[in-house]
Short mmCIF file of N, CA and C in Angstrom, two decimals:
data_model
loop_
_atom_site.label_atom_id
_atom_site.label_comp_id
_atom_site.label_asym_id
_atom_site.label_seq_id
_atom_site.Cartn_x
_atom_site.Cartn_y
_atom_site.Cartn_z
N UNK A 1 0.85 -1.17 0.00
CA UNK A 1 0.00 0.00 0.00
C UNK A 1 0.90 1.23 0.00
N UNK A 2 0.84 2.50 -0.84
CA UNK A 2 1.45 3.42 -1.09
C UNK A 2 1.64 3.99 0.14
N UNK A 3 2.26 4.64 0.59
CA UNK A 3 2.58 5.59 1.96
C UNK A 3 2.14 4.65 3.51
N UNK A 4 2.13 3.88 2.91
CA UNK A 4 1.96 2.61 4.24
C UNK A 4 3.50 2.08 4.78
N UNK A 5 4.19 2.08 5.84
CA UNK A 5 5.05 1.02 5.99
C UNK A 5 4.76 0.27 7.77
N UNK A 6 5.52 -0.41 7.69
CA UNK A 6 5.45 -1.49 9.05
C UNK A 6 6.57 -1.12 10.12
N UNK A 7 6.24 -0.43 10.67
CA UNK A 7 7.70 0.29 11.88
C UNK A 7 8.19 -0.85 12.67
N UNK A 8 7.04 -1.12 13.73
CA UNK A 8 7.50 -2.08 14.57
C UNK A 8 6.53 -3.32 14.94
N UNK A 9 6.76 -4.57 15.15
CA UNK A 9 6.66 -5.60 15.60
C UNK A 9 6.67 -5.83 17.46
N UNK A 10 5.36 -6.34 18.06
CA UNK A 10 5.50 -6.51 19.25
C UNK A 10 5.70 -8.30 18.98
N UNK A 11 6.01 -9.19 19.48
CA UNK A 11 5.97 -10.61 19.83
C UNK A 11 5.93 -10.67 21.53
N UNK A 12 5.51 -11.65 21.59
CA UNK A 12 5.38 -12.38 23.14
C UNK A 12 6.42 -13.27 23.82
N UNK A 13 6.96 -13.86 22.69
CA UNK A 13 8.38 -14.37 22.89
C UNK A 13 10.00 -14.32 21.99
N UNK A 14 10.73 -13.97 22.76
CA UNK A 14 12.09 -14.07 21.98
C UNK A 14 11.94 -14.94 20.60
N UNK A 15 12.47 -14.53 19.53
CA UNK A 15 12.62 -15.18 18.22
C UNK A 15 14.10 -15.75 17.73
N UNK A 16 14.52 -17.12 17.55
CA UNK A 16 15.48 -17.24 17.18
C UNK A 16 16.31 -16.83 15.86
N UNK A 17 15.20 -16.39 14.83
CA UNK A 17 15.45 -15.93 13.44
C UNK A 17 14.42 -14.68 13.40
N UNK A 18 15.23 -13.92 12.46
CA UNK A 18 14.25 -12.50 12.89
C UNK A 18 13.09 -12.61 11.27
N UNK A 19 11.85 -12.86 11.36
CA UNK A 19 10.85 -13.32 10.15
C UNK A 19 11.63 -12.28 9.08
N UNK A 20 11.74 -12.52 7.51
CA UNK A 20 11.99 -11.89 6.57
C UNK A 20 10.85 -10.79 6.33
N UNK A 21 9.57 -11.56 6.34
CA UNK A 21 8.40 -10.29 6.16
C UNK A 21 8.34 -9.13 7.06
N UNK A 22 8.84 -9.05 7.91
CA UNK A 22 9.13 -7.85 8.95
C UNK A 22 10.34 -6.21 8.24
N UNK A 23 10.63 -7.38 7.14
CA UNK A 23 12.06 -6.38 6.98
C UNK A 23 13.01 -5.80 7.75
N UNK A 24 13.00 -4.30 7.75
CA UNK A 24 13.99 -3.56 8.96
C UNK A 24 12.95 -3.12 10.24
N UNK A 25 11.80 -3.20 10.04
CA UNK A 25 10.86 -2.77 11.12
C UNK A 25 11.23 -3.58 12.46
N UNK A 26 11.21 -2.97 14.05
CA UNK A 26 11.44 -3.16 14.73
C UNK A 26 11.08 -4.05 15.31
N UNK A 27 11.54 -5.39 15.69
CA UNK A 27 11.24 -6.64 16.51
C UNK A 27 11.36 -6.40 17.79
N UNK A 28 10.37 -6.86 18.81
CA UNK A 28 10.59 -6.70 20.29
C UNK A 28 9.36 -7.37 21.25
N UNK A 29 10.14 -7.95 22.37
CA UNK A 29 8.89 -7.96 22.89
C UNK A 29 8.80 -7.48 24.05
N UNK A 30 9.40 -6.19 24.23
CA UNK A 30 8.93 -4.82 25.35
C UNK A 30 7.74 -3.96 24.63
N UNK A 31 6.87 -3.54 25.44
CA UNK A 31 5.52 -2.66 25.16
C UNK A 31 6.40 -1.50 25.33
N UNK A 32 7.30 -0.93 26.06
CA UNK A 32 7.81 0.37 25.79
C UNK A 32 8.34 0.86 24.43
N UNK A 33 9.80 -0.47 24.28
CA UNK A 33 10.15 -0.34 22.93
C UNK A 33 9.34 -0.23 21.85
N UNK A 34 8.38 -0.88 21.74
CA UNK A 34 7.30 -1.03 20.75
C UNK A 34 6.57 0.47 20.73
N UNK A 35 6.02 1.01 21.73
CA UNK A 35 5.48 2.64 21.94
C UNK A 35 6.84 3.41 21.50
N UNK A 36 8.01 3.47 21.86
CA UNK A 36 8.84 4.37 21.35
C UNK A 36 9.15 4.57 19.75
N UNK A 37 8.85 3.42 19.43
CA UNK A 37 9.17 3.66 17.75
C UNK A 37 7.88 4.59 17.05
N UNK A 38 8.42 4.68 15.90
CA UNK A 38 7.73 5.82 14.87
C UNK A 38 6.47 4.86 14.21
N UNK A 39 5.24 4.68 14.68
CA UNK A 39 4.11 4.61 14.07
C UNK A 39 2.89 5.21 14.59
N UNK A 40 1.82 4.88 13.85
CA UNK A 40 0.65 5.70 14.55
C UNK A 40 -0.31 5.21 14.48
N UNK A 41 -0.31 3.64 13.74
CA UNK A 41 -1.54 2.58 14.23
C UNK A 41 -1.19 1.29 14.60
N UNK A 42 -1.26 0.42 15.17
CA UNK A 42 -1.32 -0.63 16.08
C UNK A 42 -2.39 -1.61 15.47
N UNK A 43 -1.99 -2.68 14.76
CA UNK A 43 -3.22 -3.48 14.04
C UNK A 43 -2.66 -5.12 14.88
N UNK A 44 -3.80 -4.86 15.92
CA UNK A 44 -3.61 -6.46 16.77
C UNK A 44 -4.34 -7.75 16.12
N UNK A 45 -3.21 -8.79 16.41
CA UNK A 45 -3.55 -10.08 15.64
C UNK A 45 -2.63 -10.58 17.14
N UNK A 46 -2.79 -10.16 17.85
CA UNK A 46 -2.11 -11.40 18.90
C UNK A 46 -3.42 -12.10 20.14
N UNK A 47 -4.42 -11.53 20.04
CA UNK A 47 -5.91 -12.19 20.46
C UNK A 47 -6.34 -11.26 21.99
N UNK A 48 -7.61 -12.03 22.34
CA UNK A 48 -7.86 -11.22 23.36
C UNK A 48 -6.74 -10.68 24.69
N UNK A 49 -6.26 -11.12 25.14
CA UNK A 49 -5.71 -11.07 26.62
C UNK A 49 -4.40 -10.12 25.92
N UNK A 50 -4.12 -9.94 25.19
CA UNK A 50 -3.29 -8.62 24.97
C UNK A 50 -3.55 -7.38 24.94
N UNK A 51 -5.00 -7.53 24.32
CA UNK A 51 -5.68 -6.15 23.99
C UNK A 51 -6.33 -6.35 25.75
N UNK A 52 -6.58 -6.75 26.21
CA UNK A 52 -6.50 -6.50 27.92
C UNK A 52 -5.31 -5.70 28.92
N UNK A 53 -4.11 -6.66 28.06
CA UNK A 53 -2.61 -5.92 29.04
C UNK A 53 -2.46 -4.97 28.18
N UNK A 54 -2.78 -4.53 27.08
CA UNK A 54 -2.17 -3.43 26.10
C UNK A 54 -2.93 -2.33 25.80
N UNK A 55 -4.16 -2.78 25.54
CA UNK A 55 -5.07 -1.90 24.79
C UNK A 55 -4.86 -0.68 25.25
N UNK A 56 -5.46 -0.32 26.51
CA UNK A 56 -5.56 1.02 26.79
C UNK A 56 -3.52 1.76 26.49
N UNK A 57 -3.10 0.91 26.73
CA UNK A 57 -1.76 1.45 26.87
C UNK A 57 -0.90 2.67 25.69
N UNK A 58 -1.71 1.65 24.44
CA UNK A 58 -1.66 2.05 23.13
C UNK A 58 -2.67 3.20 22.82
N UNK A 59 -3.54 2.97 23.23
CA UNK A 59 -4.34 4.31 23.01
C UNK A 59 -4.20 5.34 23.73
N UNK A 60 -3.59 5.63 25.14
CA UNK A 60 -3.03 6.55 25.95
C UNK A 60 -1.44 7.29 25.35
N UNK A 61 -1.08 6.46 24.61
CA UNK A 61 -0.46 7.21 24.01
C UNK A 61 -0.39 7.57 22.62
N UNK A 62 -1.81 8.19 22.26
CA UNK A 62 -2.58 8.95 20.97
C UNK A 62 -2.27 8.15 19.71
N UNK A 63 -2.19 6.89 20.26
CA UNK A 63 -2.01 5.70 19.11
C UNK A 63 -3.25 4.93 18.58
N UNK A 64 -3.62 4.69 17.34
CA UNK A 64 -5.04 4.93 17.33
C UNK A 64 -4.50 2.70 17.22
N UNK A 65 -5.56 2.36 17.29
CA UNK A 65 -5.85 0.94 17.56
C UNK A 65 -6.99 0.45 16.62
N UNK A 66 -6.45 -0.78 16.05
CA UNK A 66 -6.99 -1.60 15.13
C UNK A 66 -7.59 -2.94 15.67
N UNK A 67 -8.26 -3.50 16.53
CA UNK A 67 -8.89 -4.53 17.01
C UNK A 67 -9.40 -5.51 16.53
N UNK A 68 -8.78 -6.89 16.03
CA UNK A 68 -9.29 -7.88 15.52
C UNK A 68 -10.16 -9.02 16.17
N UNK A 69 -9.44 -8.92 17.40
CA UNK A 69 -10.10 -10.12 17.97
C UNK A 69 -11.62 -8.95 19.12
N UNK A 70 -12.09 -9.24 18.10
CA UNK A 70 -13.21 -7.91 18.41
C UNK A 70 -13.64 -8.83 19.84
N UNK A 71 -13.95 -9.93 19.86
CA UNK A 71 -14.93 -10.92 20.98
C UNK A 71 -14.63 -10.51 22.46
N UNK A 72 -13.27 -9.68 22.39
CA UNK A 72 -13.03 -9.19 23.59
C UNK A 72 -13.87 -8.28 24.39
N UNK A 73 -14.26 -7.48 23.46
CA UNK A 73 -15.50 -6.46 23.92
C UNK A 73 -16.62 -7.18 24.70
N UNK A 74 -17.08 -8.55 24.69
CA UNK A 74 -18.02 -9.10 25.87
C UNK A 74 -17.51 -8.30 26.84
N UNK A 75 -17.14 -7.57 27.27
CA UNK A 75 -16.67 -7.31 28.70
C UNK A 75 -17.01 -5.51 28.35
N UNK A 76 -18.04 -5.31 29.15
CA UNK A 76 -18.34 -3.67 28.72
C UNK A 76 -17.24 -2.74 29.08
N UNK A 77 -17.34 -3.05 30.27
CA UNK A 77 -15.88 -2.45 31.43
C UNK A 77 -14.75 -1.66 30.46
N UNK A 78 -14.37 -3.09 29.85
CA UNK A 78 -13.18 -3.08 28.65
C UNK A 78 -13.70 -2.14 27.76
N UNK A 79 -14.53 -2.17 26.95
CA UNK A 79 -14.85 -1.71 25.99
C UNK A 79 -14.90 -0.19 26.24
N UNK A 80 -15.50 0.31 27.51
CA UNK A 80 -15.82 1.64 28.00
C UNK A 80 -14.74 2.19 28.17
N UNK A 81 -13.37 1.73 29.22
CA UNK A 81 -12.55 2.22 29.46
C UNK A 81 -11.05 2.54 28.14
N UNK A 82 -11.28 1.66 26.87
CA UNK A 82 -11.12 1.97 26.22
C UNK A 82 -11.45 3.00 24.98
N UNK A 83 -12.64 3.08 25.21
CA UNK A 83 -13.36 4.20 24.12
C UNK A 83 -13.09 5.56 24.80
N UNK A 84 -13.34 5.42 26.12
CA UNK A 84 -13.03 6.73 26.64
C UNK A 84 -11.70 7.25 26.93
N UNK A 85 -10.67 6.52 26.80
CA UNK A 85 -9.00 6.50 27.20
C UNK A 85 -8.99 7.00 25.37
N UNK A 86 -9.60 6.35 24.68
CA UNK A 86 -9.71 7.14 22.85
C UNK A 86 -10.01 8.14 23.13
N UNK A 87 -10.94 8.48 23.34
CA UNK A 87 -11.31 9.68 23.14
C UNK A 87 -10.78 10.94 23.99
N UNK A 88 -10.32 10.65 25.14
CA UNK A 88 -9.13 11.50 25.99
C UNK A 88 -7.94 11.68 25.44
N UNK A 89 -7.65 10.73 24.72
CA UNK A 89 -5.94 11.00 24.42
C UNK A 89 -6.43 11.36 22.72
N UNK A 90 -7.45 11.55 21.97
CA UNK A 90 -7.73 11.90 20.61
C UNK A 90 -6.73 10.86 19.86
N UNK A 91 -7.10 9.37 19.95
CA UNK A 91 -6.67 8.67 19.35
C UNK A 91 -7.61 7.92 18.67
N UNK A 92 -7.81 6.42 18.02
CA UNK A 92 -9.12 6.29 17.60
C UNK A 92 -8.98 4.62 17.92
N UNK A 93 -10.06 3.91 18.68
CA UNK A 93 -10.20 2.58 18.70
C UNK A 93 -10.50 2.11 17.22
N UNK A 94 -10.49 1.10 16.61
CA UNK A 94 -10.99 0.76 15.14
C UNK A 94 -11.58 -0.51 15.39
N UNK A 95 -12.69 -0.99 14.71
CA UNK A 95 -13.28 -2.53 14.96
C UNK A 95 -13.06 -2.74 13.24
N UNK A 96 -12.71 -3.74 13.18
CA UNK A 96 -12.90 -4.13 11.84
C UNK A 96 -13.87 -4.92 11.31
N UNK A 97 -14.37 -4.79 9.92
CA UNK A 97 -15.77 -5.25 9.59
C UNK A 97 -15.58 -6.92 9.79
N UNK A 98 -14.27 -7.12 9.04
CA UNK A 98 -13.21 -8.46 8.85
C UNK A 98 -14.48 -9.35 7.81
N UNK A 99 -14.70 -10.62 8.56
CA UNK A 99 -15.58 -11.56 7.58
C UNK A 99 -17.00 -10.68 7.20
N UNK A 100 -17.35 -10.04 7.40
CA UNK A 100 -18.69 -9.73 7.67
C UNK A 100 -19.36 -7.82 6.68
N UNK A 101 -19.14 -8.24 5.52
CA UNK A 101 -19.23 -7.40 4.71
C UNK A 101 -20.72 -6.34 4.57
N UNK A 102 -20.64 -5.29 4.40
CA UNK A 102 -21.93 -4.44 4.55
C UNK A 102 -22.07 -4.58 6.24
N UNK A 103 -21.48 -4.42 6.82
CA UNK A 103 -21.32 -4.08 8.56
C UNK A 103 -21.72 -2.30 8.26
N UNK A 104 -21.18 -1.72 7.35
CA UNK A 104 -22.01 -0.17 7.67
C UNK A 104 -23.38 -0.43 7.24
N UNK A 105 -23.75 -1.02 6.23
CA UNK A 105 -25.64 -1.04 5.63
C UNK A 105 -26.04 -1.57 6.87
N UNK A 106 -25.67 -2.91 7.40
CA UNK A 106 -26.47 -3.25 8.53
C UNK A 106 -26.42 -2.60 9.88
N UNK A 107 -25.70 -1.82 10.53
CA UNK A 107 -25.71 -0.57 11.43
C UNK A 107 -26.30 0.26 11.14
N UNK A 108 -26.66 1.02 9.35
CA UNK A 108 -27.44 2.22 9.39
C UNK A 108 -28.84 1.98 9.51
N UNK A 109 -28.88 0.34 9.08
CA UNK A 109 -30.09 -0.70 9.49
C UNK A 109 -30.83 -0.59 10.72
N UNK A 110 -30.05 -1.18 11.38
CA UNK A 110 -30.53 -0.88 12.85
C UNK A 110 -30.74 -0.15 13.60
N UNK A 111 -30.61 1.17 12.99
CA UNK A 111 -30.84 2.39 13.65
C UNK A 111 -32.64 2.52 14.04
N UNK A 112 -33.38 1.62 12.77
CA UNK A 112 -34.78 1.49 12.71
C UNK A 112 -35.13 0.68 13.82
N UNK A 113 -36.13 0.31 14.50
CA UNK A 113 -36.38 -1.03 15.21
C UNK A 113 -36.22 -1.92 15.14
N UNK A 114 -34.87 -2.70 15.10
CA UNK A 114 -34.80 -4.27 15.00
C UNK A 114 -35.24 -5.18 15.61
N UNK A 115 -36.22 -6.27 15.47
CA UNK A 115 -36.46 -7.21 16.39
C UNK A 115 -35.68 -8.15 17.36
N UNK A 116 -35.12 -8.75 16.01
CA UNK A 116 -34.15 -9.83 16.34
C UNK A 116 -33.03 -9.95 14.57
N UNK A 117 -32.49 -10.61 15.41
CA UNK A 117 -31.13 -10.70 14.43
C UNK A 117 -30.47 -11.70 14.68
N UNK A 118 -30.40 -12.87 13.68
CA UNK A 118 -29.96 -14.11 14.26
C UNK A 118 -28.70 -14.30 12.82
N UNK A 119 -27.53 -14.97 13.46
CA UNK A 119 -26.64 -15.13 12.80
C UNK A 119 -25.60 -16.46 12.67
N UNK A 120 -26.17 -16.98 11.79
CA UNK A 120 -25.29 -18.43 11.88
C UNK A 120 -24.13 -18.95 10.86
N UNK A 121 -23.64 -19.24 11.74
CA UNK A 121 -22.36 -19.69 11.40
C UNK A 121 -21.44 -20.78 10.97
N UNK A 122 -21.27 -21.43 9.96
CA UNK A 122 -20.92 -22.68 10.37
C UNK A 122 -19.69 -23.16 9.61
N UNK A 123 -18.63 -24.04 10.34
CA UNK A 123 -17.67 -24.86 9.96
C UNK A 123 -17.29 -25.97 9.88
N UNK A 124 -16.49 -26.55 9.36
CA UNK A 124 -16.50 -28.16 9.10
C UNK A 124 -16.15 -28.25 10.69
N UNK A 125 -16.58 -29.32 10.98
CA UNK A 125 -15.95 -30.35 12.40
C UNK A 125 -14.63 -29.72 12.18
N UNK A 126 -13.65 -30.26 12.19
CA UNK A 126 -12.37 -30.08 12.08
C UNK A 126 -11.88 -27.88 12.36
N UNK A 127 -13.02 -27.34 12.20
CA UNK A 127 -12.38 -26.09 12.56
C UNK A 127 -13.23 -25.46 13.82
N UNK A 128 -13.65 -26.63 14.63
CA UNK A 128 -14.09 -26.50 16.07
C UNK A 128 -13.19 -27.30 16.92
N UNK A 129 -12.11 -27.90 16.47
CA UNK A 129 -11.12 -28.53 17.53
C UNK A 129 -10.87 -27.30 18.11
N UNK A 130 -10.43 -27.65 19.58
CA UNK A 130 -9.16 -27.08 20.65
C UNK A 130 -10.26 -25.93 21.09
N UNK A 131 -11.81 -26.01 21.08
CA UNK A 131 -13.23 -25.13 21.06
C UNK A 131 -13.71 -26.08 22.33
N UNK A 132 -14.82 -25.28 23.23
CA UNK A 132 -16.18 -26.35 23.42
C UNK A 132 -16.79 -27.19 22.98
N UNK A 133 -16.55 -26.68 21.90
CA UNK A 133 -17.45 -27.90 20.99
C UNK A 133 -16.84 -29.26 21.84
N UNK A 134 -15.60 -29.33 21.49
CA UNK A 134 -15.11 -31.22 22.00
C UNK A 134 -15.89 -31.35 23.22
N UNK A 135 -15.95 -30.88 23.96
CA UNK A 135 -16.89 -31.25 25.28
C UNK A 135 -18.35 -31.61 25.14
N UNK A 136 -18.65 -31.60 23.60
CA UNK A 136 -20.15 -31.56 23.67
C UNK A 136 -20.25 -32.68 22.49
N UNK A 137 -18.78 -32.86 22.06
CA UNK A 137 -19.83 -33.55 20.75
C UNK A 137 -18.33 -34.10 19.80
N UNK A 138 -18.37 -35.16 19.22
CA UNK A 138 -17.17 -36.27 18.96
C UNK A 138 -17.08 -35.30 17.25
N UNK A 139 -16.00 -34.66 17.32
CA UNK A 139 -15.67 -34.17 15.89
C UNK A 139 -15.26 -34.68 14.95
N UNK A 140 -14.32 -36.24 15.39
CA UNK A 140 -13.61 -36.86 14.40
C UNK A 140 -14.88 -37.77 13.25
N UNK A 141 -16.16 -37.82 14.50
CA UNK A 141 -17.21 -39.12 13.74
C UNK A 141 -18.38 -38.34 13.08
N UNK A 142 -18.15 -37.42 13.51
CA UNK A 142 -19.15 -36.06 13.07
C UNK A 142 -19.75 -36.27 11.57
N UNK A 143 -21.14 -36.54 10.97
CA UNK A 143 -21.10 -37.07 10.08
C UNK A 143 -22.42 -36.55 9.43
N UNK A 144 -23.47 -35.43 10.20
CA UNK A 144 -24.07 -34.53 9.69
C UNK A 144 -23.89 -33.68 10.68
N UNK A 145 -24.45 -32.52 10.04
CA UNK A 145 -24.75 -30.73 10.95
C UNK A 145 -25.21 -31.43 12.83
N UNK A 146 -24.08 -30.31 12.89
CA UNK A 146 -24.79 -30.69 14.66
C UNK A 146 -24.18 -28.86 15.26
N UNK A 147 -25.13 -28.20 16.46
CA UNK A 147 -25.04 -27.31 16.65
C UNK A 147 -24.16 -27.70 17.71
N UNK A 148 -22.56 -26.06 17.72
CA UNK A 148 -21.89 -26.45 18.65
C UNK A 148 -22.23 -25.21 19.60
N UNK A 149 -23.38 -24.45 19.29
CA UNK A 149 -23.49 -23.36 20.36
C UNK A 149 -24.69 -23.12 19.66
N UNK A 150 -25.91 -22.23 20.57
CA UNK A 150 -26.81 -21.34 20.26
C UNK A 150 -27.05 -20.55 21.49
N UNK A 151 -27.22 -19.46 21.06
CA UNK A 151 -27.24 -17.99 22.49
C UNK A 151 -27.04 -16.92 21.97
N UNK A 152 -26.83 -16.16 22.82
CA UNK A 152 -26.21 -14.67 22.46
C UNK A 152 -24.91 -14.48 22.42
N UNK A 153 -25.21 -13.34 21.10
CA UNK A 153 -23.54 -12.72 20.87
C UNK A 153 -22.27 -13.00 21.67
N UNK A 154 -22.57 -12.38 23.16
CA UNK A 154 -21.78 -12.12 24.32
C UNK A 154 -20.82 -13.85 24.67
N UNK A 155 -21.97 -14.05 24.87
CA UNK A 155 -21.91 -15.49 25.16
C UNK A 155 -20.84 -16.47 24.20
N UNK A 156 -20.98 -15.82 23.06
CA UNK A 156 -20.52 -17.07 21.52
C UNK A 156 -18.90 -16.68 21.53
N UNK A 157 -19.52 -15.36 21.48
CA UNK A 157 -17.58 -14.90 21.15
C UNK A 157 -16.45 -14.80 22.70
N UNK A 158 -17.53 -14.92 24.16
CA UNK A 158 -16.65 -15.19 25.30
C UNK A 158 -16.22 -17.09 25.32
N UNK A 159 -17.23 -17.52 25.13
CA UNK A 159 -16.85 -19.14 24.68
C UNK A 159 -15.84 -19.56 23.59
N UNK A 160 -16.18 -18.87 22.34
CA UNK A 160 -15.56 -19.06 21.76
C UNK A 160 -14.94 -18.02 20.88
N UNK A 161 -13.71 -17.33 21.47
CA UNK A 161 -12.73 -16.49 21.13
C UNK A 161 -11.94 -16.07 19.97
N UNK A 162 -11.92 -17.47 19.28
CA UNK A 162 -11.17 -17.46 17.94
C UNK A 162 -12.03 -18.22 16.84
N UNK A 163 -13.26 -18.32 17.35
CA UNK A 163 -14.08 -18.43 16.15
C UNK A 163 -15.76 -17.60 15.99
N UNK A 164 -15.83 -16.62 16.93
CA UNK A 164 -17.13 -15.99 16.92
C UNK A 164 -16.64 -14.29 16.77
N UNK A 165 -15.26 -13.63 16.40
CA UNK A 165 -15.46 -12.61 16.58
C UNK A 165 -16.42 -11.74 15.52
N UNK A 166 -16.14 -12.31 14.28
CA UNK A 166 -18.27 -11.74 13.21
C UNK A 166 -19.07 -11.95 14.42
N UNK A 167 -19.58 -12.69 15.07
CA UNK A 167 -20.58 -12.21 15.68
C UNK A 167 -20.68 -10.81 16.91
N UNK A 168 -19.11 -11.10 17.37
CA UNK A 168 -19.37 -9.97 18.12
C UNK A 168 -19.39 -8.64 17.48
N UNK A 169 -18.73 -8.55 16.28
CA UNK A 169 -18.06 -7.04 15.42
C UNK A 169 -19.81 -7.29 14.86
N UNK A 170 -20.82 -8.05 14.71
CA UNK A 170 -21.88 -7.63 13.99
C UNK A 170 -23.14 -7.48 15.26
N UNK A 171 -23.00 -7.91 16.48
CA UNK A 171 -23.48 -7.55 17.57
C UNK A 171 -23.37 -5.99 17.90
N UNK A 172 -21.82 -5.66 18.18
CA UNK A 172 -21.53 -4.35 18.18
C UNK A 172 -21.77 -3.26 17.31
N UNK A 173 -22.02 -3.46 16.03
CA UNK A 173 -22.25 -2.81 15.03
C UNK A 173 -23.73 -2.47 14.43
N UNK A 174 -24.39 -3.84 15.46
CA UNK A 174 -26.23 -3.32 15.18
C UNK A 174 -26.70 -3.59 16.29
N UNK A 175 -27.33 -4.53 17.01
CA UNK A 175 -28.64 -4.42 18.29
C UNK A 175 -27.94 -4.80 19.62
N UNK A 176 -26.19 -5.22 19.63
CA UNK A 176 -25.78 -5.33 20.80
C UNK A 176 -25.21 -6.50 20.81
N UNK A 177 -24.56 -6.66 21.77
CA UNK A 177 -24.19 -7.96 22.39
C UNK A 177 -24.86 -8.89 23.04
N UNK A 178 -26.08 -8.77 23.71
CA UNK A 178 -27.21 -9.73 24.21
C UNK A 178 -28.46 -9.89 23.23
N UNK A 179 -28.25 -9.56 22.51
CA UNK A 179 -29.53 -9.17 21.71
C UNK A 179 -29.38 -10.32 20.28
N UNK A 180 -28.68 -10.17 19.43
CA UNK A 180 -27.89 -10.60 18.55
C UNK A 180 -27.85 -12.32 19.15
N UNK A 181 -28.64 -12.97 18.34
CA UNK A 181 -28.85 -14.59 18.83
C UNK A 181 -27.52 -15.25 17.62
N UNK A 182 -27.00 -16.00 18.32
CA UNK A 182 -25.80 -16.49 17.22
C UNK A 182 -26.16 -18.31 17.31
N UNK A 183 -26.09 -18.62 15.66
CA UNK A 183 -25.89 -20.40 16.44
C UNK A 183 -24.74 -20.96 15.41
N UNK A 184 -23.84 -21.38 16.03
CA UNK A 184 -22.59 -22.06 15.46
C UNK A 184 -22.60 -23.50 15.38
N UNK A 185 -22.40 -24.02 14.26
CA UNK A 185 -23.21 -25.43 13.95
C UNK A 185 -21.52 -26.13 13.06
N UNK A 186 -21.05 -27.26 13.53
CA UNK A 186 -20.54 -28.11 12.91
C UNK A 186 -20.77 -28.71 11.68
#
C-alpha cells in the first residue's frame, strides 16, 4: 500500500530468526520499545488477553488501535474504558468489519427497530477442535450438521474467542451484544 510502511513488531516471545516479512521494522517484545518507535496505528492479531494488558496502553499514548479479535468487547468495562482512554488521548479505537461485509448497511439498518437478528455460522468439524465444541460432541465421527453453540452474541464470542469474533463485530455494530442470537453449527 502506497505511503503505508510497518515500523514495529511486538511478539510475546524471543525469536530465534528475525521473520523476513518484517524487513527492517522493529522486533521486540517490550511494550515500551514497541510505543517508542515511529508509528501511529497498532493493528492487533495477537488475540484477546493482549488487547486486555495493552489496549488502553496504546491508546493513551494517541495511538489509534486496530482490534481484531473484536470478541473481547463481551466485557463492557473493557470496551468503556477503552473508548473513553480514545477519546481523551484523541486517538481512535478501530473494529474491523473483517468476515462480515456491509457491517455499515447493517448498522445504518438498525438504527430502525430491529427485532431480532440471528446469525449463523458454520464450519466443518475439524475447525471446532481445541473449542467447546469437544466437550459436547465427537468431531472426528461427526457425520451430519450438529449445533456447537446457540445464544447470544456475548456469550458465543466469550466461549468461543477465535471463532465468533463476526458475531461480536456484527453484535456491536447493530442491536448489541445480548440481543444478537448467534448459532454455530458443525
Amino acid at each position: 500500500i502506497s505511503g503505508v510502511s510497518l515500523s514495529a513488531v511486538i511478539v510475546q516471545n524471543e525469536r530465534s530468526e528475525r521473520p523476513p516479512e518484517i524487513g527492517t521494522a522493529l522486533l521486540t517484545t517490550s511494550i515500551e520499545e514497541f510505543l517508542a518507535a515511529d508509528w501511529s496505528l497498532c493493528v492487533e492479531v495477537a488475540g484477546q488477553p493482549w488487547i486486555r494488558d495493552h489496549g488502553k496502553t496504546v491508546l493513551a499514548h494517541g495511538r489509534d488501535l486496530l482490534v481484531t479479535s473484536v470478541g473481547v468487547f463481551t466485557d463492557d468495562q473493557l470496551l468503556e474504558d477503552l473508548t473513553s482512554t480514545a477519546r481523551s488521548s484523541k486517538s481512535r479505537l478501530l473494529l474491523p468489519a473483517g468476515a462480515m461485509p456491509g457491517l455499515d448497511w447493517m448498522s445504518s439498518a438498525a438504527l430502525d427497530e430491529v427485532e431480532e437478528i440471528t446469525l449463523e455460522q458454520r464450519k466443518r468439524p475439524e475447525g471446532w477442535r481445541g473449542t467447546p465444541a469437544e466437550k459436547h460432541l465427537d468431531l472426528t465421527t461427526l457425520t451430519e450438521e450438529a449445533t456447537v453453540f446457540q445464544g447470544p452474541a456475548r456469550e458465543a464470542a466469550s466461549e468461543f474467542p477465535k471463532n465468533a469474533n463476526i458475531a461480536a463485530a456484527l453484535a456491536l455494530g447493530t442491536v448489541g451484544l445480548d440481543k444478537l442470537q448467534v448459532r454455530l453449527v458443525a
